[in-house]
PDB file of C-alpha atoms in Angstrom:
ATOM      1  CA  MET B 292     -11.729  -2.856 -12.707  1.00 51.00           C
ATOM      2  CA  SER B 293     -10.391  -1.500  -9.460  1.00 72.00           C
ATOM      3  CA  GLU B 294      -8.156  -4.026  -7.750  1.00 88.00           C
ATOM      4  CA  LYS B 295      -4.629  -5.187  -8.398  1.00 91.00           C
ATOM      5  CA  LEU B 296      -2.413  -7.861  -6.934  1.00 92.00           C
ATOM      6  CA  SER B 297       1.279  -6.951  -6.884  1.00 92.00           C
ATOM      7  CA  VAL B 298       3.611  -9.914  -6.489  1.00 92.00           C
ATOM      8  CA  PHE B 299       7.201  -9.292  -5.443  1.00 90.00           C
ATOM      9  CA  TYR B 300       9.768 -11.699  -6.864  1.00 90.00           C
ATOM     10  CA  VAL B 301      13.429 -12.065  -5.928  1.00 86.00           C
ATOM     11  CA  ASP B 302      16.037 -14.219  -7.639  1.00 82.00           C
ATOM     12  CA  GLU B 303      19.090 -15.994  -6.252  1.00 78.00           C
ATOM     13  CA  ASP B 304      21.207 -12.869  -6.705  1.00 79.00           C
ATOM     14  CA  GLY B 305      18.741 -10.781  -4.738  1.00 81.00           C
ATOM     15  CA  ASP B 306      17.476  -8.956  -7.817  1.00 85.00           C
ATOM     16  CA  GLU B 307      13.830  -8.003  -7.488  1.00 88.00           C
ATOM     17  CA  ALA B 308      10.900  -7.649  -9.841  1.00 92.00           C
ATOM     18  CA  VAL B 309       7.299  -6.682  -9.241  1.00 94.00           C
ATOM     19  CA  HIS B 310       4.515  -7.970 -11.454  1.00 95.00           C
ATOM     20  CA  ILE B 311       1.023  -6.538 -11.206  1.00 94.00           C
ATOM     21  CA  TYR B 312      -1.987  -8.726 -11.922  1.00 95.00           C
ATOM     22  CA  PRO B 313      -5.402  -7.032 -12.270  1.00 93.00           C
ATOM     23  CA  ILE B 314      -7.936  -9.043 -10.317  1.00 92.00           C
ATOM     24  CA  THR B 315     -11.685  -9.220  -9.990  1.00 88.00           C
ATOM     25  CA  ASP B 316     -13.399  -6.675  -7.772  1.00 76.00           C
ATOM     26  CA  GLY B 317     -14.641  -9.294  -5.360  1.00 68.00           C
ATOM     27  CA  THR B 318     -11.133 -10.534  -4.604  1.00 68.00           C
ATOM     28  CA  THR B 319     -10.524  -8.130  -1.751  1.00 66.00           C
ATOM     29  CA  ASP B 320      -8.688 -10.329   0.713  1.00 71.00           C
ATOM     30  CA  PRO B 321      -4.959 -10.925   0.130  1.00 69.00           C
ATOM     31  CA  GLU B 322      -5.215 -14.112   2.146  1.00 69.00           C
ATOM     32  CA  ALA B 323      -8.257 -15.394   0.280  1.00 74.00           C
ATOM     33  CA  ALA B 324      -8.150 -18.820  -1.297  1.00 76.00           C
ATOM     34  CA  GLY B 325      -8.034 -17.571  -4.886  1.00 88.00           C
ATOM     35  CA  ILE B 326      -4.941 -15.465  -4.317  1.00 88.00           C
ATOM     36  CA  GLU B 327      -3.211 -18.114  -2.215  1.00 86.00           C
ATOM     37  CA  THR B 328      -3.905 -20.711  -4.907  1.00 90.00           C
ATOM     38  CA  PHE B 329      -2.496 -18.384  -7.550  1.00 93.00           C
ATOM     39  CA  LEU B 330       0.666 -17.719  -5.524  1.00 91.00           C
ATOM     40  CA  GLN B 331       1.180 -21.430  -4.920  1.00 90.00           C
ATOM     41  CA  ALA B 332       0.713 -22.195  -8.619  1.00 94.00           C
ATOM     42  CA  THR B 333       3.132 -19.383  -9.489  1.00 93.00           C
ATOM     43  CA  ALA B 334       5.732 -20.723  -7.075  1.00 89.00           C
ATOM     44  CA  ASP B 335       5.447 -24.079  -8.863  1.00 91.00           C
ATOM     45  CA  ILE B 336       6.405 -22.658 -12.267  1.00 93.00           C
ATOM     46  CA  SER B 337       9.035 -20.134 -11.179  1.00 92.00           C
ATOM     47  CA  HIS B 338      12.479 -20.386  -9.626  1.00 88.00           C
ATOM     48  CA  ALA B 339      12.079 -16.971  -8.038  1.00 88.00           C
ATOM     49  CA  ALA B 340      11.086 -16.617  -4.392  1.00 85.00           C
ATOM     50  CA  ILE B 341       7.963 -14.622  -3.575  1.00 87.00           C
ATOM     51  CA  PRO B 342       8.814 -12.640  -0.443  1.00 84.00           C
ATOM     52  CA  GLY B 343       5.678 -10.527  -0.425  1.00 85.00           C
ATOM     53  CA  GLN B 344       2.473  -9.416  -2.050  1.00 88.00           C
ATOM     54  CA  ALA B 345       0.302  -6.338  -1.996  1.00 89.00           C
ATOM     55  CA  LEU B 346      -3.327  -5.764  -2.760  1.00 89.00           C
ATOM     56  CA  THR B 347      -4.380  -2.343  -4.057  1.00 90.00           C
ATOM     57  CA  ILE B 348      -8.035  -1.363  -3.938  1.00 87.00           C
ATOM     58  CA  ASP B 349      -9.533   1.694  -5.628  1.00 86.00           C
ATOM     59  CA  VAL B 350     -12.039   3.289  -3.306  1.00 82.00           C
ATOM     60  CA  VAL B 351     -15.454   3.828  -4.822  1.00 68.00           C
ATOM     61  CA  ASN B 352     -16.064   7.126  -3.108  1.00 67.00           C
ATOM     62  CA  SER B 353     -19.241   9.124  -3.596  1.00 59.00           C
ATOM     63  CA  ASP B 354     -17.737  12.065  -1.740  1.00 63.00           C
ATOM     64  CA  VAL B 355     -15.960  14.735  -3.706  1.00 61.00           C
ATOM     65  CA  ALA B 356     -12.861  16.501  -2.574  1.00 62.00           C
ATOM     66  CA  GLY B 357     -13.663  19.692  -0.702  1.00 65.00           C
ATOM     67  CA  THR B 358     -13.279  23.024  -2.403  1.00 62.00           C
ATOM     68  CA  GLY B 359     -11.934  25.156   0.436  1.00 63.00           C
ATOM     69  CA  PRO B 360      -8.435  26.528   0.807  1.00 63.00           C
ATOM     70  CA  TYR B 361      -6.704  23.370   1.915  1.00 69.00           C
ATOM     71  CA  ASP B 362      -3.737  21.290   0.844  1.00 74.00           C
ATOM     72  CA  VAL B 363      -2.884  17.626   1.314  1.00 78.00           C
ATOM     73  CA  GLU B 364       0.431  18.782   2.760  1.00 78.00           C
ATOM     74  CA  ASP B 365      -1.442  20.232   5.773  1.00 86.00           C
ATOM     75  CA  LYS B 366      -2.035  17.413   8.212  1.00 91.00           C
ATOM     76  CA  MET B 367      -3.684  16.353  11.409  1.00 93.00           C
ATOM     77  CA  VAL B 368      -1.149  14.231  13.279  1.00 95.00           C
ATOM     78  CA  LEU B 369      -2.630  11.833  15.840  1.00 96.00           C
ATOM     79  CA  THR B 370      -0.214  10.332  18.337  1.00 97.00           C
ATOM     80  CA  PHE B 371      -0.755   6.924  19.925  1.00 98.00           C
ATOM     81  CA  LYS B 372       1.188   4.732  22.332  1.00 97.00           C
ATOM     82  CA  THR B 373       1.457   1.000  21.683  1.00 97.00           C
ATOM     83  CA  PHE B 374       1.440  -1.886  24.173  1.00 97.00           C
ATOM     84  CA  ALA B 375       5.179  -2.189  23.521  1.00 96.00           C
ATOM     85  CA  GLY B 376       5.640   1.405  24.655  1.00 97.00           C
ATOM     86  CA  ASN B 377       6.375   2.799  21.209  1.00 96.00           C
ATOM     87  CA  THR B 378       4.913   5.991  19.812  1.00 97.00           C
ATOM     88  CA  VAL B 379       2.990   5.877  16.557  1.00 96.00           C
ATOM     89  CA  LYS B 380       1.954   8.981  14.634  1.00 95.00           C
ATOM     90  CA  LEU B 381      -0.936   8.828  12.173  1.00 95.00           C
ATOM     91  CA  PRO B 382      -1.061  11.736   9.721  1.00 93.00           C
ATOM     92  CA  ILE B 383      -4.391  12.649   8.090  1.00 93.00           C
ATOM     93  CA  PRO B 384      -3.999  15.231   5.312  1.00 92.00           C
ATOM     94  CA  ALA B 385      -6.306  18.220   4.781  1.00 89.00           C
ATOM     95  CA  PRO B 386      -8.250  17.835   8.045  1.00 91.00           C
ATOM     96  CA  ILE B 387     -11.748  19.283   8.271  1.00 90.00           C
ATOM     97  CA  ARG B 388     -11.553  22.559  10.129  1.00 87.00           C
ATOM     98  CA  THR B 389     -14.573  21.962  12.366  1.00 90.00           C
ATOM     99  CA  LEU B 390     -12.622  19.168  14.046  1.00 93.00           C
ATOM    100  CA  MET B 391     -10.148  21.672  15.446  1.00 91.00           C
ATOM    101  CA  GLU B 392     -10.057  23.205  18.878  1.00 91.00           C
ATOM    102  CA  THR B 393     -10.301  26.986  19.084  1.00 89.00           C
ATOM    103  CA  ASP B 394      -6.524  27.240  19.348  1.00 88.00           C
ATOM    104  CA  ASP B 395      -6.253  26.079  15.705  1.00 84.00           C
ATOM    105  CA  GLU B 396      -3.417  23.784  16.736  1.00 89.00           C
ATOM    106  CA  SER B 397      -5.033  20.690  18.258  1.00 92.00           C
ATOM    107  CA  PHE B 398      -8.128  18.641  17.474  1.00 95.00           C
ATOM    108  CA  ASP B 399     -11.222  17.894  19.547  1.00 94.00           C
ATOM    109  CA  ILE B 400     -11.265  14.186  20.345  1.00 93.00           C
ATOM    110  CA  ALA B 401     -14.888  14.581  21.505  1.00 93.00           C
ATOM    111  CA  GLU B 402     -15.949  15.145  17.895  1.00 95.00           C
ATOM    112  CA  ALA B 403     -17.844  12.010  16.818  1.00 95.00           C
ATOM    113  CA  ALA B 404     -15.960  11.522  13.546  1.00 95.00           C
ATOM    114  CA  LEU B 405     -12.589  11.722  15.264  1.00 96.00           C
ATOM    115  CA  ASP B 406     -13.708   9.442  18.090  1.00 96.00           C
ATOM    116  CA  ASP B 407     -14.901   6.847  15.521  1.00 95.00           C
ATOM    117  CA  PHE B 408     -11.570   6.878  13.742  1.00 96.00           C
ATOM    118  CA  VAL B 409      -9.572   6.584  16.959  1.00 96.00           C
ATOM    119  CA  THR B 410     -11.694   3.564  17.907  1.00 96.00           C
ATOM    120  CA  ASP B 411     -10.922   1.935  14.531  1.00 95.00           C
ATOM    121  CA  ALA B 412      -7.237   2.758  14.796  1.00 96.00           C
ATOM    122  CA  LEU B 413      -7.029   1.094  18.197  1.00 96.00           C
ATOM    123  CA  LEU B 414      -8.664  -2.007  16.711  1.00 96.00           C
ATOM    124  CA  TYR B 415      -6.788  -2.389  13.444  1.00 95.00           C
ATOM    125  CA  LEU B 416      -3.508  -0.485  13.409  1.00 96.00           C
ATOM    126  CA  VAL B 417      -0.211  -1.542  14.968  1.00 96.00           C
ATOM    127  CA  ASP B 418       3.383  -0.377  15.012  1.00 95.00           C
ATOM    128  CA  LYS B 419       6.099  -1.708  12.717  1.00 93.00           C
ATOM    129  CA  GLY B 420       6.793  -4.599  15.079  1.00 92.00           C
ATOM    130  CA  ALA B 421       3.086  -5.546  15.141  1.00 92.00           C
ATOM    131  CA  SER B 422       2.378  -4.282  18.657  1.00 96.00           C
ATOM    132  CA  ALA B 423      -1.213  -3.018  18.852  1.00 96.00           C
ATOM    133  CA  LEU B 424      -2.056   0.588  19.618  1.00 96.00           C
ATOM    134  CA  LYS B 425      -2.906   0.933  23.312  1.00 96.00           C
ATOM    135  CA  GLU B 426      -4.102   4.500  23.719  1.00 97.00           C
ATOM    136  CA  TYR B 427      -4.593   7.812  22.002  1.00 97.00           C
ATOM    137  CA  ILE B 428      -2.225  10.465  23.371  1.00 97.00           C
ATOM    138  CA  LYS B 429      -2.723  13.738  21.519  1.00 95.00           C
ATOM    139  CA  SER B 430      -3.356  15.489  18.231  1.00 94.00           C
ATOM    140  CA  LYS B 431      -1.482  18.307  16.636  1.00 93.00           C
ATOM    141  CA  ARG B 432      -1.596  20.282  13.441  1.00 90.00           C
ATOM    142  CA  GLY B 433       1.257  19.864  10.982  1.00 86.00           C
ATOM    143  CA  ARG B 434       1.697  22.548   8.370  1.00 76.00           C
ATOM    144  CA  LYS B 435       3.402  22.552   5.053  1.00 66.00           C
ATOM    145  CA  ASN B 436       6.376  24.882   4.842  1.00 61.00           C
ATOM    146  CA  ARG B 437       5.297  27.637   2.538  1.00 52.00           C
ATOM    147  CA  LYS B 438       7.166  30.453   0.886  1.00 52.00           C
ATOM    148  CA  SER B 439       6.172  33.845   2.257  1.00 44.00           C
TER     149      SER B 439
ATOM    150  CA  MET Z 164       7.000 -10.978  12.788  1.00 66.00           C
ATOM    151  CA  SER Z 165       6.664  -7.449  11.499  1.00 80.00           C
ATOM    152  CA  ALA Z 166       3.332  -5.938  10.648  1.00 90.00           C
ATOM    153  CA  ASN Z 167       1.793  -5.528   7.214  1.00 91.00           C
ATOM    154  CA  GLU Z 168       2.168  -2.147   5.565  1.00 92.00           C
ATOM    155  CA  PHE Z 169      -1.058  -0.238   5.111  1.00 93.00           C
ATOM    156  CA  MET Z 170      -0.969   2.602   2.597  1.00 93.00           C
ATOM    157  CA  VAL Z 171      -3.657   5.155   1.802  1.00 94.00           C
ATOM    158  CA  TRP Z 172      -3.566   7.614  -1.106  1.00 93.00           C
ATOM    159  CA  TRP Z 173      -5.304  10.987  -0.781  1.00 92.00           C
ATOM    160  CA  VAL Z 174      -5.991  13.516  -3.489  1.00 88.00           C
ATOM    161  CA  ASP Z 175      -6.888  17.169  -2.945  1.00 83.00           C
ATOM    162  CA  GLU Z 176      -8.919  19.639  -4.988  1.00 80.00           C
ATOM    163  CA  ASP Z 177      -5.911  20.466  -7.139  1.00 80.00           C
ATOM    164  CA  GLY Z 178      -5.238  16.814  -7.908  1.00 82.00           C
ATOM    165  CA  GLN Z 179      -2.178  16.676  -5.668  1.00 85.00           C
ATOM    166  CA  GLU Z 180      -1.602  13.317  -4.045  1.00 88.00           C
ATOM    167  CA  SER Z 181      -0.384  12.396  -0.604  1.00 90.00           C
ATOM    168  CA  LYS Z 182       0.297   8.929   0.758  1.00 92.00           C
ATOM    169  CA  SER Z 183      -0.074   7.844   4.377  1.00 92.00           C
ATOM    170  CA  ARG Z 184       1.844   4.719   5.378  1.00 93.00           C
ATOM    171  CA  TRP Z 185       0.993   2.844   8.553  1.00 94.00           C
ATOM    172  CA  PHE Z 186       1.003  -0.752   9.723  1.00 95.00           C
ATOM    173  CA  THR Z 187      -1.762  -3.235  10.415  1.00 94.00           C
ATOM    174  CA  ASP Z 188      -2.242  -6.851  11.386  1.00 90.00           C
ATOM    175  CA  GLU Z 189      -5.792  -6.781  10.017  1.00 88.00           C
ATOM    176  CA  THR Z 190      -6.494  -8.265   6.582  1.00 80.00           C
ATOM    177  CA  ASP Z 191     -10.284  -8.519   6.692  1.00 79.00           C
ATOM    178  CA  PRO Z 192     -11.442  -6.194   3.877  1.00 75.00           C
ATOM    179  CA  VAL Z 193     -14.685  -5.390   5.686  1.00 80.00           C
ATOM    180  CA  ASN Z 194     -12.850  -4.069   8.729  1.00 87.00           C
ATOM    181  CA  LEU Z 195     -10.367  -2.157   6.620  1.00 86.00           C
ATOM    182  CA  SER Z 196     -13.205  -0.621   4.618  1.00 84.00           C
ATOM    183  CA  ASP Z 197     -14.724   0.605   7.908  1.00 89.00           C
ATOM    184  CA  LEU Z 198     -11.397   2.140   8.832  1.00 92.00           C
ATOM    185  CA  ILE Z 199     -11.173   3.859   5.442  1.00 91.00           C
ATOM    186  CA  ALA Z 200     -14.739   5.171   5.680  1.00 90.00           C
ATOM    187  CA  ASP Z 201     -14.151   6.655   9.128  1.00 93.00           C
ATOM    188  CA  MET Z 202     -10.841   8.121   7.986  1.00 93.00           C
ATOM    189  CA  GLN Z 203     -12.567   9.825   5.058  1.00 91.00           C
ATOM    190  CA  GLU Z 204     -14.816  11.702   7.488  1.00 92.00           C
ATOM    191  CA  LEU Z 205     -11.788  13.530   8.916  1.00 93.00           C
ATOM    192  CA  SER Z 206     -10.450  15.069   5.741  1.00 92.00           C
ATOM    193  CA  GLU Z 207     -11.342  17.437   2.926  1.00 90.00           C
ATOM    194  CA  ALA Z 208      -9.166  15.343   0.653  1.00 90.00           C
ATOM    195  CA  MET Z 209     -10.579  12.274  -1.067  1.00 91.00           C
ATOM    196  CA  ILE Z 210      -9.191   8.809  -0.482  1.00 92.00           C
ATOM    197  CA  SER Z 211      -8.587   7.409  -3.950  1.00 91.00           C
ATOM    198  CA  ARG Z 212      -7.174   3.972  -3.130  1.00 91.00           C
ATOM    199  CA  TYR Z 213      -5.498   1.900  -0.475  1.00 91.00           C
ATOM    200  CA  ALA Z 214      -3.116  -1.024  -0.419  1.00 91.00           C
ATOM    201  CA  ILE Z 215      -2.086  -3.755   1.977  1.00 89.00           C
ATOM    202  CA  LYS Z 216       1.418  -5.116   1.586  1.00 88.00           C
ATOM    203  CA  LEU Z 217       1.792  -8.388   3.410  1.00 84.00           C
ATOM    204  CA  ASN Z 218       5.138  -8.633   5.094  1.00 76.00           C
ATOM    205  CA  GLY Z 219       7.240 -11.753   5.083  1.00 61.00           C
ATOM    206  CA  VAL Z 220       7.073 -14.906   3.055  1.00 54.00           C
ATOM    207  CA  PRO Z 221       3.488 -15.944   2.378  1.00 55.00           C
ATOM    208  CA  ALA Z 222       2.789 -19.405   3.730  1.00 52.00           C
ATOM    209  CA  VAL Z 223       2.083 -20.699   0.250  1.00 50.00           C
ATOM    210  CA  ALA Z 224       5.171 -19.284  -1.452  1.00 50.00           C
ATOM    211  CA  ILE Z 225       8.165 -21.539  -1.820  1.00 54.00           C
ATOM    212  CA  PRO Z 226      11.556 -19.942  -2.431  1.00 52.00           C
ATOM    213  CA  GLY Z 227      12.990 -21.149  -5.685  1.00 54.00           C
ATOM    214  CA  ALA Z 228      15.884 -23.561  -5.793  1.00 55.00           C
ATOM    215  CA  ALA Z 229      19.278 -22.115  -6.564  1.00 55.00           C
ATOM    216  CA  GLY Z 230      20.205 -22.451 -10.181  1.00 60.00           C
ATOM    217  CA  ALA Z 231      21.298 -20.602 -13.245  1.00 63.00           C
ATOM    218  CA  TYR Z 232      18.329 -18.341 -13.678  1.00 72.00           C
ATOM    219  CA  ASP Z 233      17.657 -14.636 -13.752  1.00 81.00           C
ATOM    220  CA  ILE Z 234      14.586 -12.711 -12.743  1.00 86.00           C
ATOM    221  CA  ALA Z 235      14.772 -10.743 -15.993  1.00 87.00           C
ATOM    222  CA  ASP Z 236      14.022 -13.989 -17.892  1.00 90.00           C
ATOM    223  CA  LYS Z 237      10.288 -14.452 -18.124  1.00 94.00           C
ATOM    224  CA  VAL Z 238       7.574 -16.714 -19.352  1.00 96.00           C
ATOM    225  CA  VAL Z 239       4.761 -14.824 -21.030  1.00 97.00           C
ATOM    226  CA  PHE Z 240       1.307 -16.349 -21.233  1.00 98.00           C
ATOM    227  CA  GLU Z 241      -0.836 -14.905 -23.997  1.00 98.00           C
ATOM    228  CA  TYR Z 242      -4.625 -14.986 -23.601  1.00 97.00           C
ATOM    229  CA  LEU Z 243      -7.685 -13.859 -25.446  1.00 96.00           C
ATOM    230  CA  ASP Z 244     -10.048 -12.320 -22.945  1.00 94.00           C
ATOM    231  CA  SER Z 245     -13.821 -12.519 -23.029  1.00 93.00           C
ATOM    232  CA  ALA Z 246     -13.964  -9.223 -24.949  1.00 92.00           C
ATOM    233  CA  GLY Z 247     -11.592 -10.493 -27.633  1.00 93.00           C
ATOM    234  CA  ASN Z 248      -8.533  -8.545 -26.480  1.00 93.00           C
ATOM    235  CA  THR Z 249      -5.069 -10.057 -26.307  1.00 95.00           C
ATOM    236  CA  ILE Z 250      -3.799 -10.084 -22.723  1.00 95.00           C
ATOM    237  CA  LYS Z 251      -0.222 -10.965 -21.752  1.00 96.00           C
ATOM    238  CA  VAL Z 252       0.630 -12.121 -18.247  1.00 96.00           C
ATOM    239  CA  ALA Z 253       4.239 -12.726 -17.206  1.00 96.00           C
ATOM    240  CA  VAL Z 254       6.027 -14.725 -14.510  1.00 96.00           C
ATOM    241  CA  PRO Z 255       9.787 -14.255 -13.993  1.00 94.00           C
ATOM    242  CA  ALA Z 256      12.462 -16.939 -13.749  1.00 91.00           C
ATOM    243  CA  PRO Z 257      10.365 -19.784 -15.200  1.00 92.00           C
ATOM    244  CA  LYS Z 258      11.345 -23.371 -14.479  1.00 91.00           C
ATOM    245  CA  THR Z 259      12.834 -25.148 -17.474  1.00 89.00           C
ATOM    246  CA  GLY Z 260      10.515 -28.120 -17.040  1.00 92.00           C
ATOM    247  CA  ILE Z 261       7.411 -26.246 -18.176  1.00 95.00           C
ATOM    248  CA  PHE Z 262       8.791 -25.721 -21.696  1.00 95.00           C
ATOM    249  CA  SER Z 263       8.229 -28.089 -24.607  1.00 95.00           C
ATOM    250  CA  ASP Z 264      11.289 -26.739 -26.407  1.00 93.00           C
ATOM    251  CA  SER Z 265      13.763 -23.929 -25.825  1.00 88.00           C
ATOM    252  CA  ASP Z 266      11.183 -21.193 -26.301  1.00 92.00           C
ATOM    253  CA  ASN Z 267       7.639 -22.484 -26.008  1.00 96.00           C
ATOM    254  CA  VAL Z 268       5.603 -23.597 -23.010  1.00 97.00           C
ATOM    255  CA  ASP Z 269       4.071 -27.054 -22.843  1.00 97.00           C
ATOM    256  CA  LEU Z 270       0.428 -26.096 -22.309  1.00 97.00           C
ATOM    257  CA  ASN Z 271      -0.335 -29.649 -21.186  1.00 97.00           C
ATOM    258  CA  HIS Z 272       2.216 -29.593 -18.351  1.00 97.00           C
ATOM    259  CA  ALA Z 273       0.406 -30.216 -15.056  1.00 97.00           C
ATOM    260  CA  ASP Z 274       1.846 -27.147 -13.326  1.00 97.00           C
ATOM    261  CA  VAL Z 275       0.936 -24.959 -16.300  1.00 98.00           C
ATOM    262  CA  ILE Z 276      -2.626 -26.272 -16.256  1.00 97.00           C
ATOM    263  CA  THR Z 277      -2.855 -25.504 -12.532  1.00 97.00           C
ATOM    264  CA  TRP Z 278      -1.396 -22.019 -12.985  1.00 97.00           C
ATOM    265  CA  ASN Z 279      -3.722 -21.293 -15.885  1.00 97.00           C
ATOM    266  CA  ALA Z 280      -6.757 -22.225 -13.781  1.00 97.00           C
ATOM    267  CA  ALA Z 281      -5.498 -20.126 -10.858  1.00 95.00           C
ATOM    268  CA  ILE Z 282      -4.932 -16.954 -12.893  1.00 96.00           C
ATOM    269  CA  LYS Z 283      -8.258 -17.350 -14.664  1.00 96.00           C
ATOM    270  CA  ALA Z 284     -10.009 -17.563 -11.299  1.00 94.00           C
ATOM    271  CA  ILE Z 285      -8.825 -14.166 -10.094  1.00 93.00           C
ATOM    272  CA  TYR Z 286      -7.947 -12.126 -13.186  1.00 94.00           C
ATOM    273  CA  GLU Z 287     -10.094  -9.378 -14.646  1.00 92.00           C
ATOM    274  CA  SER Z 288      -8.701  -7.077 -17.306  1.00 85.00           C
ATOM    275  CA  ASN Z 289      -9.016  -3.309 -17.475  1.00 78.00           C
ATOM    276  CA  HIS Z 290     -11.843  -3.889 -19.930  1.00 80.00           C
ATOM    277  CA  GLY Z 291     -13.810  -5.697 -17.238  1.00 85.00           C
ATOM    278  CA  ALA Z 292     -13.266  -8.935 -19.130  1.00 92.00           C
ATOM    279  CA  THR Z 293     -12.061 -12.284 -17.845  1.00 93.00           C
ATOM    280  CA  LEU Z 294      -9.359 -14.469 -19.339  1.00 95.00           C
ATOM    281  CA  ALA Z 295     -11.028 -16.839 -21.775  1.00 95.00           C
ATOM    282  CA  THR Z 296      -8.476 -18.729 -23.849  1.00 95.00           C
ATOM    283  CA  LEU Z 297      -4.805 -19.463 -23.284  1.00 97.00           C
ATOM    284  CA  VAL Z 298      -3.308 -19.065 -26.755  1.00 97.00           C
ATOM    285  CA  ARG Z 299       0.349 -19.789 -26.058  1.00 97.00           C
ATOM    286  CA  GLY Z 300       3.214 -19.387 -23.643  1.00 97.00           C
ATOM    287  CA  TYR Z 301       6.703 -18.347 -24.628  1.00 97.00           C
ATOM    288  CA  ARG Z 302      10.040 -17.389 -23.138  1.00 94.00           C
ATOM    289  CA  THR Z 303      11.561 -13.926 -23.161  1.00 92.00           C
ATOM    290  CA  ARG Z 304      15.213 -13.519 -22.271  1.00 82.00           C
ATOM    291  CA  ALA Z 305      17.042 -10.657 -20.671  1.00 72.00           C
ATOM    292  CA  ALA Z 306      19.643  -8.929 -22.806  1.00 63.00           C
ATOM    293  CA  ARG Z 307      23.023 -10.055 -21.543  1.00 54.00           C
ATOM    294  CA  ALA Z 308      26.509  -8.779 -22.151  1.00 50.00           C
ATOM    295  CA  ALA Z 309      28.454 -11.011 -24.510  1.00 46.00           C
TER     296      ALA Z 309
END
């Protein structure tokens, strides 16, 4: 079992509750018929409004976490501009060192893995107002504040 | 219309977690899986799970009518799953009409039959088992000040 449907409920006083329903592995689309049918049926037996839903998917990942001296608090921060003119920053924790430029501060967009991700980001990610990403601007290293 | 939230959880070699939170208008799981796979290639940390939170009222969800109800009141449906385990599934603020008396659900009510079919179609327990038999439905009430 690896997927869960979280349903957000709110009552007339604005009080909220979240109920989590484990779902079959094949039910990976939050807008799929099975989930929509379930939400409709739930709305028919409950007074509460359903203002949102979330689908959580466990990633079946054959990779193992690296063993080098890294920390998820160290990040690669990719900056994009949207069609609406907003700036969007995408943080990727524990970036692979070979993706970095020799200055150890920025990342090499010519690296195939980074180029692939930027292409995907331009296709699928947006800003909070749903304006699509227009172009990649820059990358920068973000470090965790550490005690000396 | 605002975008859907897109959250990714990472875990490092020490088991520490970090969450990235972005936005997307994409809900196709195949495309999002591609995005996740390409993202994984950038990091030493492992992506353990991701979530899409749809923003706004789903087209199929109907806000409940105003009335004397509380979200802490629930109807609990009790099932036996296909592995023989008892599984309880709850829905808050149940409508009075689905009950046969003050505390028990009318399992023959049309909306209950529809809901039962809908949850059975998508539910799979942590044991990898499906919901097999609806045993009963009952009301739980929130504790209220006298």
